[in-house]
């Protein structure tokens, strides 16, 4: 997971025209096992409440063939992401990549439902920058090429500062840093 995350991350930094940004190259990661036992009354319970992931990216493996993961699709509502094969991985954009890319990579609002008869398991690898890193929205030359100068949509802040804001305000945290 770590090797895959590093490769994916290098490609994203290249795309964002920041391949040598050392601050964003020193990644920390955490692996989390999620277990959702079956529930006799799934309409009255939730496996994981709607949220966005906070770091740069999450790489997710849905280990059983039980659906449950959904993301909020604009104009469509909650949409299922069913496990399509044993080898498939889901990659979620997190809040810090949203800020770093100046909103070009939208953070993904998602939730997990429980199943009436099946136990579901998933494995999530979250990774992001060191807690003292400063996240500065990157404006790429692609943005400025279109003939107008693109301004940062968020103020710069440290990872620690963002995590504190998110703990207090959850999905409203962006509204405190929007310019
Ligand atoms: O279990 C899943 O499919 C998603 C887990 C998740 O969203 C999380 O751990 O943040
Ligand atoms: Fe999540």
Short mmCIF file of N, CA and C and ligand atoms in Angstrom, two decimals:
data_model
loop_
_atom_site.label_atom_id
_atom_site.label_comp_id
_atom_site.label_asym_id
_atom_site.label_seq_id
_atom_site.Cartn_x
_atom_site.Cartn_y
_atom_site.Cartn_z
N UNK A 1 0.84 -1.21 0.00
CA UNK A 1 0.00 0.00 0.00
C UNK A 1 0.87 1.26 0.00
N UNK A 2 1.96 1.20 0.83
CA UNK A 2 2.81 2.39 0.94
C UNK A 2 3.49 2.69 -0.40
N UNK A 3 3.99 1.65 -1.07
CA UNK A 3 4.69 1.84 -2.35
C UNK A 3 3.72 2.40 -3.39
N UNK A 4 2.52 1.85 -3.39
CA UNK A 4 1.51 2.31 -4.35
C UNK A 4 1.15 3.77 -4.07
N UNK A 5 0.97 4.08 -2.79
CA UNK A 5 0.63 5.45 -2.40
C UNK A 5 1.72 6.42 -2.85
N UNK A 6 2.99 6.04 -2.65
CA UNK A 6 4.11 6.94 -3.01
C UNK A 6 4.13 7.19 -4.51
N UNK A 7 3.92 6.13 -5.31
CA UNK A 7 3.95 6.28 -6.76
C UNK A 7 2.81 7.17 -7.25
N UNK A 8 1.63 6.89 -6.69
CA UNK A 8 0.45 7.67 -7.04
C UNK A 8 0.66 9.15 -6.68
N UNK A 9 1.27 9.34 -5.51
CA UNK A 9 1.47 10.69 -5.02
C UNK A 9 2.47 11.47 -5.89
N UNK A 10 3.54 10.78 -6.32
CA UNK A 10 4.52 11.44 -7.20
C UNK A 10 3.85 11.91 -8.49
N UNK A 11 2.97 11.06 -9.03
CA UNK A 11 2.27 11.42 -10.27
C UNK A 11 1.36 12.64 -10.04
N UNK A 12 0.71 12.67 -8.89
CA UNK A 12 -0.18 13.81 -8.61
C UNK A 12 0.64 15.10 -8.44
N UNK A 13 1.77 15.00 -7.72
CA UNK A 13 2.63 16.19 -7.54
C UNK A 13 3.15 16.69 -8.89
N UNK A 14 3.46 15.74 -9.76
CA UNK A 14 3.93 16.12 -11.10
C UNK A 14 2.80 16.87 -11.82
N UNK A 15 1.59 16.32 -11.75
CA UNK A 15 0.44 16.96 -12.39
C UNK A 15 0.22 18.37 -11.82
N UNK A 16 0.42 18.50 -10.49
CA UNK A 16 0.22 19.80 -9.85
C UNK A 16 1.43 20.72 -10.01
N UNK A 17 2.42 20.23 -10.77
CA UNK A 17 3.65 20.98 -11.03
C UNK A 17 4.41 21.29 -9.75
N UNK A 18 4.42 20.32 -8.83
CA UNK A 18 5.15 20.50 -7.58
C UNK A 18 5.97 19.25 -7.26
N UNK A 19 6.70 18.68 -8.27
CA UNK A 19 7.34 17.39 -8.02
C UNK A 19 8.48 17.45 -7.00
N UNK A 20 9.04 18.66 -6.76
CA UNK A 20 10.20 18.72 -5.85
C UNK A 20 9.85 19.39 -4.52
N UNK A 21 8.58 19.48 -4.24
CA UNK A 21 8.17 20.07 -2.98
C UNK A 21 8.45 19.11 -1.84
N UNK A 22 9.59 19.28 -1.16
CA UNK A 22 10.00 18.29 -0.16
C UNK A 22 8.99 18.17 0.98
N UNK A 23 8.35 19.28 1.26
CA UNK A 23 7.38 19.29 2.35
C UNK A 23 6.25 18.29 2.08
N UNK A 24 5.92 18.14 0.81
CA UNK A 24 4.79 17.27 0.48
C UNK A 24 5.24 15.86 0.08
N UNK A 25 6.57 15.65 0.10
CA UNK A 25 7.08 14.33 -0.28
C UNK A 25 7.23 13.40 0.93
N UNK A 26 7.42 14.00 2.12
CA UNK A 26 7.59 13.19 3.33
C UNK A 26 6.21 12.80 3.84
N UNK A 27 5.78 11.61 3.45
CA UNK A 27 4.40 11.22 3.76
C UNK A 27 4.33 10.39 5.04
N UNK A 28 3.22 10.50 5.74
CA UNK A 28 2.94 9.55 6.82
C UNK A 28 1.65 8.81 6.47
N UNK A 29 1.61 7.53 6.82
CA UNK A 29 0.44 6.73 6.45
C UNK A 29 -0.08 5.94 7.64
N UNK A 30 -1.33 5.54 7.56
CA UNK A 30 -1.92 4.70 8.60
C UNK A 30 -2.90 3.74 7.95
N UNK A 31 -2.81 2.49 8.38
CA UNK A 31 -3.70 1.46 7.84
C UNK A 31 -4.82 1.21 8.85
N UNK A 32 -6.05 1.17 8.36
CA UNK A 32 -7.18 0.99 9.29
C UNK A 32 -8.07 -0.15 8.78
N UNK A 33 -8.42 -1.05 9.68
CA UNK A 33 -9.33 -2.14 9.31
C UNK A 33 -10.73 -1.76 9.78
N UNK A 34 -11.68 -1.76 8.86
CA UNK A 34 -13.07 -1.44 9.22
C UNK A 34 -13.91 -2.71 9.16
N UNK A 35 -14.72 -2.92 10.18
CA UNK A 35 -15.57 -4.11 10.24
C UNK A 35 -17.01 -3.68 10.49
N UNK A 36 -17.91 -4.13 9.61
CA UNK A 36 -19.33 -3.75 9.73
C UNK A 36 -20.16 -5.02 9.86
N UNK A 37 -20.50 -5.42 11.09
CA UNK A 37 -21.31 -6.63 11.26
C UNK A 37 -22.67 -6.45 10.62
N UNK A 38 -23.32 -7.58 10.25
CA UNK A 38 -24.65 -7.46 9.65
C UNK A 38 -25.61 -6.90 10.69
N UNK A 39 -26.68 -6.31 10.19
CA UNK A 39 -27.60 -5.61 11.10
C UNK A 39 -29.03 -6.00 10.72
N UNK A 40 -29.83 -6.50 11.68
CA UNK A 40 -31.18 -6.97 11.35
C UNK A 40 -32.07 -5.86 10.80
N UNK A 41 -31.75 -4.62 11.14
CA UNK A 41 -32.59 -3.51 10.68
C UNK A 41 -31.73 -2.41 10.04
N UNK A 42 -31.20 -2.67 8.84
CA UNK A 42 -30.21 -1.75 8.25
C UNK A 42 -30.75 -0.34 7.98
N UNK A 43 -32.06 -0.20 7.86
CA UNK A 43 -32.60 1.15 7.61
C UNK A 43 -32.55 2.04 8.84
N UNK A 44 -32.29 1.44 9.98
CA UNK A 44 -32.24 2.23 11.21
C UNK A 44 -30.83 2.30 11.78
N UNK A 45 -29.85 2.00 10.95
CA UNK A 45 -28.46 2.04 11.44
C UNK A 45 -27.55 2.51 10.31
N UNK A 46 -26.36 2.95 10.67
CA UNK A 46 -25.38 3.35 9.65
C UNK A 46 -24.03 2.74 10.04
N UNK A 47 -23.28 2.28 9.04
CA UNK A 47 -21.97 1.68 9.34
C UNK A 47 -20.96 2.77 9.66
N UNK A 48 -20.93 3.78 8.81
CA UNK A 48 -20.03 4.92 9.01
C UNK A 48 -20.77 6.16 8.53
N UNK A 49 -20.91 7.14 9.40
CA UNK A 49 -21.68 8.35 9.08
C UNK A 49 -21.00 9.12 7.94
N UNK A 50 -21.78 9.92 7.18
CA UNK A 50 -21.20 10.70 6.07
C UNK A 50 -20.02 11.56 6.55
N UNK A 51 -18.95 11.54 5.77
CA UNK A 51 -17.75 12.31 6.14
C UNK A 51 -16.85 12.46 4.91
N UNK A 52 -15.87 13.31 5.02
CA UNK A 52 -14.78 13.33 4.04
C UNK A 52 -13.53 12.88 4.77
N UNK A 53 -12.59 12.28 4.06
CA UNK A 53 -11.33 11.90 4.69
C UNK A 53 -10.45 13.16 4.75
N UNK A 54 -9.64 13.25 5.80
CA UNK A 54 -8.96 14.54 6.04
C UNK A 54 -7.61 14.68 5.32
N UNK A 55 -6.92 13.59 5.05
CA UNK A 55 -5.52 13.71 4.58
C UNK A 55 -5.46 13.91 3.07
N UNK A 56 -4.35 13.51 2.42
CA UNK A 56 -4.23 13.70 0.98
C UNK A 56 -5.13 12.70 0.22
N UNK A 57 -4.86 11.41 0.44
CA UNK A 57 -5.59 10.37 -0.29
C UNK A 57 -5.86 9.19 0.63
N UNK A 58 -6.90 8.44 0.30
CA UNK A 58 -7.16 7.16 0.97
C UNK A 58 -7.20 6.09 -0.11
N UNK A 59 -6.47 5.00 0.10
CA UNK A 59 -6.56 3.86 -0.82
C UNK A 59 -7.34 2.79 -0.07
N UNK A 60 -8.44 2.35 -0.67
CA UNK A 60 -9.36 1.47 0.05
C UNK A 60 -9.55 0.15 -0.67
N UNK A 61 -9.46 -0.93 0.10
CA UNK A 61 -9.77 -2.25 -0.45
C UNK A 61 -11.00 -2.78 0.25
N UNK A 62 -12.02 -3.14 -0.56
CA UNK A 62 -13.24 -3.72 0.02
C UNK A 62 -13.05 -5.23 -0.04
N UNK A 63 -12.77 -5.83 1.13
CA UNK A 63 -12.30 -7.22 1.12
C UNK A 63 -13.39 -8.27 0.90
N UNK A 64 -14.63 -7.94 1.11
CA UNK A 64 -15.65 -8.95 0.84
C UNK A 64 -16.54 -8.42 -0.28
N UNK A 65 -17.31 -9.30 -0.89
CA UNK A 65 -18.13 -8.81 -1.99
C UNK A 65 -19.48 -8.29 -1.50
N UNK A 66 -19.41 -7.49 -0.46
CA UNK A 66 -20.62 -6.88 0.11
C UNK A 66 -20.58 -5.40 -0.13
N UNK A 67 -21.59 -4.86 -0.78
CA UNK A 67 -21.56 -3.41 -1.01
C UNK A 67 -21.99 -2.69 0.27
N UNK A 68 -21.81 -1.40 0.27
CA UNK A 68 -22.12 -0.61 1.46
C UNK A 68 -21.57 0.80 1.32
N UNK A 69 -20.41 0.90 0.63
CA UNK A 69 -19.79 2.21 0.44
C UNK A 69 -20.59 3.03 -0.57
N UNK A 70 -20.86 4.28 -0.22
CA UNK A 70 -21.56 5.19 -1.14
C UNK A 70 -20.90 6.55 -1.10
N UNK A 71 -20.91 7.23 -2.24
CA UNK A 71 -20.44 8.62 -2.22
C UNK A 71 -21.55 9.53 -2.75
N UNK A 72 -21.48 10.79 -2.36
CA UNK A 72 -22.53 11.74 -2.75
C UNK A 72 -22.16 12.34 -4.10
N UNK A 73 -22.97 12.02 -5.12
CA UNK A 73 -22.68 12.48 -6.47
C UNK A 73 -23.61 13.65 -6.78
N UNK A 74 -23.01 14.75 -7.21
CA UNK A 74 -23.79 15.96 -7.50
C UNK A 74 -24.93 15.64 -8.47
N UNK A 75 -26.12 15.99 -8.11
CA UNK A 75 -27.27 15.79 -9.00
C UNK A 75 -27.81 14.37 -8.99
N UNK A 76 -27.14 13.44 -8.30
CA UNK A 76 -27.58 12.03 -8.30
C UNK A 76 -27.88 11.50 -6.90
N UNK A 77 -27.38 12.17 -5.90
CA UNK A 77 -27.56 11.68 -4.53
C UNK A 77 -26.56 10.59 -4.20
N UNK A 78 -26.87 9.78 -3.18
CA UNK A 78 -25.93 8.74 -2.72
C UNK A 78 -25.82 7.64 -3.77
N UNK A 79 -24.60 7.34 -4.16
CA UNK A 79 -24.32 6.39 -5.24
C UNK A 79 -23.38 5.30 -4.72
N UNK A 80 -23.75 4.03 -4.97
CA UNK A 80 -22.94 2.91 -4.43
C UNK A 80 -21.66 2.70 -5.22
N UNK A 81 -20.60 2.34 -4.49
CA UNK A 81 -19.35 1.92 -5.13
C UNK A 81 -19.18 0.45 -4.75
N UNK A 82 -19.72 -0.42 -5.60
CA UNK A 82 -19.69 -1.85 -5.27
C UNK A 82 -18.30 -2.41 -5.56
N UNK A 83 -17.86 -3.40 -4.76
CA UNK A 83 -16.55 -4.02 -5.07
C UNK A 83 -16.65 -4.76 -6.40
N UNK A 84 -15.82 -4.39 -7.38
CA UNK A 84 -15.97 -4.99 -8.71
C UNK A 84 -15.10 -6.23 -8.89
N UNK A 85 -14.02 -6.33 -8.12
CA UNK A 85 -13.21 -7.55 -8.17
C UNK A 85 -12.33 -7.58 -6.93
N UNK A 86 -11.73 -8.74 -6.69
CA UNK A 86 -10.86 -8.92 -5.52
C UNK A 86 -9.67 -7.95 -5.55
N UNK A 87 -9.29 -7.54 -6.80
CA UNK A 87 -8.08 -6.72 -6.94
C UNK A 87 -8.36 -5.23 -7.06
N UNK A 88 -9.63 -4.86 -6.99
CA UNK A 88 -9.96 -3.44 -7.21
C UNK A 88 -9.69 -2.61 -5.96
N UNK A 89 -9.20 -1.42 -6.19
CA UNK A 89 -8.98 -0.47 -5.09
C UNK A 89 -9.77 0.80 -5.38
N UNK A 90 -10.24 1.43 -4.33
CA UNK A 90 -10.92 2.72 -4.47
C UNK A 90 -9.95 3.77 -3.96
N UNK A 91 -9.81 4.88 -4.70
CA UNK A 91 -8.94 5.96 -4.22
C UNK A 91 -9.82 7.18 -3.95
N UNK A 92 -9.76 7.63 -2.71
CA UNK A 92 -10.56 8.78 -2.28
C UNK A 92 -9.69 10.02 -2.12
N UNK A 93 -10.14 11.12 -2.66
CA UNK A 93 -9.42 12.39 -2.44
C UNK A 93 -9.82 12.93 -1.06
N UNK A 94 -8.83 13.34 -0.29
CA UNK A 94 -9.09 13.89 1.04
C UNK A 94 -9.01 15.41 1.05
N UNK A 95 -9.38 16.00 2.18
CA UNK A 95 -9.46 17.45 2.31
C UNK A 95 -8.13 18.16 2.00
N UNK A 96 -7.02 17.60 2.48
CA UNK A 96 -5.74 18.32 2.30
C UNK A 96 -5.30 18.36 0.84
N UNK A 97 -5.68 17.33 0.06
CA UNK A 97 -5.38 17.40 -1.38
C UNK A 97 -6.31 18.41 -2.05
N UNK A 98 -7.53 18.47 -1.57
CA UNK A 98 -8.48 19.47 -2.10
C UNK A 98 -7.88 20.88 -1.92
N UNK A 99 -7.36 21.15 -0.72
CA UNK A 99 -6.79 22.49 -0.44
C UNK A 99 -5.51 22.69 -1.27
N UNK A 100 -4.63 21.68 -1.25
CA UNK A 100 -3.35 21.80 -1.96
C UNK A 100 -3.57 22.03 -3.45
N UNK A 101 -4.59 21.39 -4.02
CA UNK A 101 -4.83 21.53 -5.47
C UNK A 101 -5.72 22.73 -5.76
N UNK A 102 -5.95 23.55 -4.76
CA UNK A 102 -6.79 24.75 -4.90
C UNK A 102 -8.20 24.38 -5.42
N UNK A 103 -8.68 23.23 -4.95
CA UNK A 103 -10.04 22.80 -5.29
C UNK A 103 -10.14 21.99 -6.57
N UNK A 104 -9.02 21.80 -7.28
CA UNK A 104 -9.10 21.06 -8.55
C UNK A 104 -9.47 19.59 -8.31
N UNK A 105 -8.94 18.99 -7.23
CA UNK A 105 -9.32 17.63 -6.85
C UNK A 105 -10.38 17.76 -5.75
N UNK A 106 -11.65 17.52 -6.06
CA UNK A 106 -12.67 17.71 -5.02
C UNK A 106 -12.65 16.59 -3.97
N UNK A 107 -12.77 16.99 -2.72
CA UNK A 107 -12.82 16.00 -1.64
C UNK A 107 -14.14 15.22 -1.74
N UNK A 108 -14.12 13.97 -1.33
CA UNK A 108 -15.27 13.08 -1.58
C UNK A 108 -16.07 12.82 -0.29
N UNK A 109 -17.34 13.20 -0.33
CA UNK A 109 -18.23 12.97 0.81
C UNK A 109 -18.77 11.55 0.67
N UNK A 110 -18.56 10.70 1.67
CA UNK A 110 -18.98 9.30 1.54
C UNK A 110 -19.48 8.75 2.87
N UNK A 111 -20.14 7.59 2.78
CA UNK A 111 -20.68 6.94 3.99
C UNK A 111 -20.72 5.43 3.74
N UNK A 112 -20.98 4.68 4.80
CA UNK A 112 -21.07 3.22 4.63
C UNK A 112 -22.38 2.72 5.25
N UNK A 113 -23.15 1.98 4.45
CA UNK A 113 -24.39 1.38 4.94
C UNK A 113 -24.09 -0.03 5.46
N UNK A 114 -24.97 -0.55 6.31
CA UNK A 114 -24.80 -1.93 6.78
C UNK A 114 -25.76 -2.84 6.01
N UNK A 115 -25.41 -4.11 5.99
CA UNK A 115 -26.22 -5.10 5.26
C UNK A 115 -27.00 -5.95 6.27
N UNK A 116 -28.16 -6.42 5.82
CA UNK A 116 -29.01 -7.19 6.73
C UNK A 116 -28.42 -8.56 7.06
N UNK A 117 -27.71 -9.15 6.08
CA UNK A 117 -27.25 -10.54 6.29
C UNK A 117 -25.73 -10.72 6.19
N UNK A 118 -25.05 -9.75 5.59
CA UNK A 118 -23.61 -9.96 5.36
C UNK A 118 -22.73 -9.06 6.22
N UNK A 119 -21.64 -9.63 6.68
CA UNK A 119 -20.62 -8.88 7.42
C UNK A 119 -19.65 -8.30 6.39
N UNK A 120 -19.38 -7.01 6.49
CA UNK A 120 -18.49 -6.38 5.51
C UNK A 120 -17.20 -5.93 6.18
N UNK A 121 -16.10 -6.08 5.45
CA UNK A 121 -14.79 -5.67 5.97
C UNK A 121 -14.11 -4.80 4.91
N UNK A 122 -13.42 -3.76 5.33
CA UNK A 122 -12.63 -2.98 4.38
C UNK A 122 -11.31 -2.58 5.02
N UNK A 123 -10.35 -2.30 4.16
CA UNK A 123 -9.01 -1.94 4.63
C UNK A 123 -8.68 -0.58 4.02
N UNK A 124 -8.43 0.41 4.86
CA UNK A 124 -8.18 1.76 4.34
C UNK A 124 -6.76 2.20 4.68
N UNK A 125 -6.05 2.69 3.67
CA UNK A 125 -4.71 3.25 3.91
C UNK A 125 -4.80 4.75 3.68
N UNK A 126 -4.68 5.51 4.78
CA UNK A 126 -4.76 6.97 4.71
C UNK A 126 -3.35 7.51 4.64
N UNK A 127 -3.10 8.46 3.76
CA UNK A 127 -1.77 9.08 3.84
C UNK A 127 -1.83 10.57 3.56
N UNK A 128 -0.88 11.25 4.19
CA UNK A 128 -0.83 12.70 4.07
C UNK A 128 0.50 13.22 4.54
N UNK A 129 0.61 14.55 4.66
CA UNK A 129 1.90 15.15 5.02
C UNK A 129 2.15 15.09 6.53
N UNK A 130 3.37 15.41 6.91
CA UNK A 130 3.73 15.52 8.34
C UNK A 130 2.87 16.61 8.98
N UNK A 131 2.60 16.48 10.28
CA UNK A 131 1.66 17.41 10.91
C UNK A 131 2.11 18.87 10.92
N UNK A 132 3.44 19.10 10.85
CA UNK A 132 3.90 20.49 10.88
C UNK A 132 3.99 21.12 9.48
N UNK A 133 3.67 20.35 8.44
CA UNK A 133 3.77 20.89 7.07
C UNK A 133 2.77 22.02 6.85
N UNK A 134 3.21 22.96 6.03
CA UNK A 134 2.32 24.07 5.65
C UNK A 134 1.69 23.72 4.32
N UNK A 135 0.37 23.76 4.26
CA UNK A 135 -0.34 23.45 3.01
C UNK A 135 -0.67 24.76 2.31
N UNK A 136 -0.05 24.94 1.15
CA UNK A 136 -0.24 26.17 0.38
C UNK A 136 -0.95 25.81 -0.93
N UNK A 137 -2.14 26.34 -1.20
CA UNK A 137 -2.82 26.01 -2.46
C UNK A 137 -1.90 26.29 -3.66
N UNK A 138 -1.76 25.29 -4.52
CA UNK A 138 -0.85 25.41 -5.67
C UNK A 138 -1.63 25.91 -6.88
N UNK A 139 -1.09 26.91 -7.53
CA UNK A 139 -1.70 27.41 -8.76
C UNK A 139 -0.78 26.96 -9.89
N UNK A 140 -1.27 26.11 -10.77
CA UNK A 140 -0.39 25.60 -11.82
C UNK A 140 -0.40 26.55 -13.02
N UNK A 141 0.61 26.38 -13.88
CA UNK A 141 0.67 27.25 -15.06
C UNK A 141 -0.54 26.98 -15.96
N UNK A 142 -1.09 25.74 -15.89
CA UNK A 142 -2.29 25.40 -16.69
C UNK A 142 -3.41 26.37 -16.33
N UNK A 143 -3.57 26.64 -15.01
CA UNK A 143 -4.64 27.54 -14.56
C UNK A 143 -4.45 28.94 -15.12
N UNK A 144 -3.20 29.41 -15.04
CA UNK A 144 -2.95 30.79 -15.45
C UNK A 144 -2.88 30.96 -16.97
N UNK A 145 -2.75 29.82 -17.68
CA UNK A 145 -2.64 29.87 -19.14
C UNK A 145 -3.92 30.32 -19.81
N UNK A 146 -5.02 30.06 -19.13
CA UNK A 146 -6.31 30.29 -19.80
C UNK A 146 -6.57 31.78 -20.00
N UNK A 147 -5.65 32.61 -19.59
CA UNK A 147 -5.79 34.02 -19.88
C UNK A 147 -6.17 34.85 -18.68
N UNK A 148 -6.49 34.19 -17.57
CA UNK A 148 -6.79 34.97 -16.37
C UNK A 148 -5.99 34.39 -15.21
N UNK A 149 -5.69 35.24 -14.26
CA UNK A 149 -4.87 34.80 -13.12
C UNK A 149 -5.79 34.15 -12.09
N UNK A 150 -5.43 32.93 -11.68
CA UNK A 150 -6.25 32.22 -10.70
C UNK A 150 -5.74 32.54 -9.29
N UNK A 151 -6.65 32.92 -8.42
CA UNK A 151 -6.26 33.26 -7.05
C UNK A 151 -6.45 32.04 -6.15
N UNK A 152 -5.69 31.97 -5.03
CA UNK A 152 -5.92 30.86 -4.11
C UNK A 152 -7.33 30.93 -3.52
N UNK A 153 -7.98 29.78 -3.43
CA UNK A 153 -9.35 29.75 -2.89
C UNK A 153 -9.36 29.53 -1.38
N UNK A 154 -8.19 29.11 -0.85
CA UNK A 154 -8.09 28.86 0.59
C UNK A 154 -6.83 29.52 1.11
N UNK A 155 -6.86 29.90 2.40
CA UNK A 155 -5.63 30.42 2.98
C UNK A 155 -4.72 29.25 3.33
N UNK A 156 -3.42 29.53 3.38
CA UNK A 156 -2.46 28.48 3.74
C UNK A 156 -2.59 28.18 5.22
N UNK A 157 -2.37 26.93 5.58
CA UNK A 157 -2.42 26.57 7.00
C UNK A 157 -1.64 25.28 7.23
N UNK A 158 -1.26 25.03 8.49
CA UNK A 158 -0.52 23.80 8.77
C UNK A 158 -1.51 22.64 8.89
N UNK A 159 -0.98 21.44 8.74
CA UNK A 159 -1.82 20.24 8.85
C UNK A 159 -2.46 20.20 10.24
N UNK A 160 -1.65 20.52 11.24
CA UNK A 160 -2.14 20.50 12.63
C UNK A 160 -3.34 21.43 12.79
N UNK A 161 -3.20 22.61 12.18
CA UNK A 161 -4.26 23.61 12.28
C UNK A 161 -5.54 23.09 11.61
N UNK A 162 -5.38 22.45 10.46
CA UNK A 162 -6.56 21.94 9.74
C UNK A 162 -7.23 20.82 10.54
N UNK A 163 -6.42 19.92 11.10
CA UNK A 163 -6.99 18.78 11.85
C UNK A 163 -7.81 19.31 13.04
N UNK A 164 -7.31 20.36 13.68
CA UNK A 164 -8.04 20.97 14.81
C UNK A 164 -9.37 21.55 14.34
N UNK A 165 -9.32 22.27 13.20
CA UNK A 165 -10.55 22.87 12.64
C UNK A 165 -11.56 21.79 12.28
N UNK A 166 -11.06 20.70 11.69
CA UNK A 166 -11.96 19.62 11.25
C UNK A 166 -12.58 18.93 12.47
N UNK A 167 -11.78 18.74 13.53
CA UNK A 167 -12.31 18.08 14.73
C UNK A 167 -13.45 18.90 15.33
N UNK A 168 -13.33 20.22 15.22
CA UNK A 168 -14.34 21.10 15.81
C UNK A 168 -15.54 21.32 14.88
N UNK A 169 -15.27 21.48 13.59
CA UNK A 169 -16.35 21.92 12.68
C UNK A 169 -16.71 20.89 11.61
N UNK A 170 -16.07 19.75 11.61
CA UNK A 170 -16.31 18.68 10.62
C UNK A 170 -16.32 19.26 9.20
N UNK A 171 -17.35 18.93 8.39
CA UNK A 171 -17.34 19.33 6.98
C UNK A 171 -17.43 20.85 6.78
N UNK A 172 -17.74 21.59 7.86
CA UNK A 172 -17.80 23.05 7.72
C UNK A 172 -16.40 23.68 7.83
N UNK A 173 -15.38 22.86 8.09
CA UNK A 173 -14.03 23.40 8.30
C UNK A 173 -13.57 24.26 7.11
N UNK A 174 -13.92 23.85 5.88
CA UNK A 174 -13.51 24.62 4.70
C UNK A 174 -13.98 26.08 4.77
N UNK A 175 -15.17 26.27 5.34
CA UNK A 175 -15.71 27.64 5.32
C UNK A 175 -14.86 28.59 6.18
N UNK A 176 -14.04 28.04 7.09
CA UNK A 176 -13.19 28.90 7.92
C UNK A 176 -11.89 29.28 7.23
N UNK A 177 -11.55 28.62 6.14
CA UNK A 177 -10.27 28.92 5.48
C UNK A 177 -10.47 29.43 4.05
N UNK A 178 -11.75 29.45 3.61
CA UNK A 178 -12.04 29.92 2.25
C UNK A 178 -11.72 31.41 2.16
N UNK A 179 -11.11 31.83 1.05
CA UNK A 179 -10.77 33.26 0.89
C UNK A 179 -11.89 33.94 0.11
O1 LIG B 1 -15.43 0.92 4.69
C1 LIG B 1 -15.39 1.65 3.70
O2 LIG B 1 -15.64 1.26 2.56
C2 LIG B 1 -15.02 3.11 3.85
C3 LIG B 1 -14.24 3.42 5.08
C4 LIG B 1 -14.02 4.87 5.25
O3 LIG B 1 -14.61 5.69 4.61
C5 LIG B 1 -13.03 5.33 6.22
O4 LIG B 1 -12.44 4.50 6.93
O5 LIG B 1 -12.80 6.56 6.28
FE1 LIG B 2 -13.71 7.60 4.77
#
